[in-house]
């Protein structure tokens, strides 16, 4: 709105972007980072618990995790809408550590 003015239909643009992204996720899924699943499996095999700390809001993150097929992988999660300050503030990571029941160090 700063660039295009107060009448710019930002809500409409966001809605269209989200609709398009949802269609892509449903049709193609979400690709995983190379080696991510192997790393997570190795951590699990060694009884090392994992947490997801994402600046995304819970609803969006959970949808994406589901479409990526990793909604069951993490032992705990912390989401951007659950903290007052998101990344790079440590609040998100401190919440994830608390939910794992471990010291942040």
Coordinates of N, CA, C and O in Angstrom, one line a residue, residues 4 20 26 30 32 37 40 51 54-55 59 62 66-67 81-82 84 87 97 99 104:
X4 N 1.8 1.3 -3.8 CA 0.7 1.4 -4.8 C -0.5 2.2 -4.3 O -1.4 2.4 -5.1
X20 N -3.9 -20.0 -4.9 CA -3.0 -20.7 -5.9 C -2.1 -21.6 -5.2 O -1.8 -22.7 -5.6
X26 N -1.9 -29.1 -3.0 CA -2.8 -30.3 -3.2 C -2.4 -31.1 -4.4 O -2.5 -32.4 -4.3
X30 N 4.5 -30.8 -1.2 CA 5.6 -29.9 -0.9 C 6.9 -30.7 -0.9 O 7.0 -31.6 -0.2
X32 N 10.6 -31.9 0.0 CA 11.4 -31.9 1.2 C 12.8 -31.6 0.9 O 13.3 -31.9 -0.2
X37 N 14.7 -36.1 5.7 CA 14.0 -37.2 6.3 C 15.0 -38.2 6.8 O 14.8 -38.8 7.9
X40 N 16.2 -36.8 10.2 CA 15.2 -36.9 11.2 C 15.0 -38.4 11.6 O 14.9 -38.7 12.8
X51 N 12.1 -30.7 17.5 CA 11.0 -29.7 17.5 C 11.1 -28.8 16.2 O 12.2 -28.6 15.7
X54 N 8.8 -22.5 13.6 CA 8.6 -21.8 12.4 C 7.9 -20.5 12.7 O 7.0 -20.4 13.5
X55 N 8.2 -19.5 11.9 CA 7.6 -18.2 12.0 C 6.2 -18.1 11.4 O 5.5 -17.2 11.5
X59 N -1.9 -22.5 11.6 CA -2.8 -23.1 10.6 C -2.1 -23.3 9.3 O -2.3 -24.4 8.7
X62 N 0.7 -26.1 9.8 CA 0.1 -27.5 9.9 C -0.4 -28.0 8.5 O -0.2 -29.2 8.2
X66 N 1.3 -31.2 6.6 CA 0.4 -32.3 6.2 C 0.7 -32.6 4.7 O 0.8 -33.7 4.3
X67 N 0.7 -31.5 3.9 CA 0.9 -31.7 2.4 C 2.3 -32.3 2.1 O 2.5 -32.9 1.1
X81 N 2.6 -17.4 15.5 CA 1.5 -16.7 16.1 C 1.4 -17.1 17.6 O 0.4 -16.6 18.2
X82 N 2.3 -17.8 18.1 CA 2.3 -18.1 19.6 C 3.3 -17.3 20.4 O 3.4 -17.5 21.6
X84 N 5.2 -13.3 21.0 CA 5.1 -11.9 20.7 C 6.1 -11.4 19.6 O 5.7 -10.6 18.8
X87 N 11.1 -14.8 14.7 CA 12.5 -14.8 14.3 C 13.0 -13.4 13.8 O 12.1 -12.7 13.2
X97 N 11.9 -25.3 22.8 CA 12.7 -26.1 23.8 C 11.8 -26.4 25.0 O 11.8 -27.5 25.6
X99 N 8.6 -26.8 25.1 CA 7.7 -27.9 24.7 C 8.3 -29.2 24.6 O 7.7 -30.2 24.8
X104 N 17.2 -24.7 26.8 CA 17.5 -24.2 25.5 C 18.9 -24.4 25.1 O 19.2 -24.4 23.9

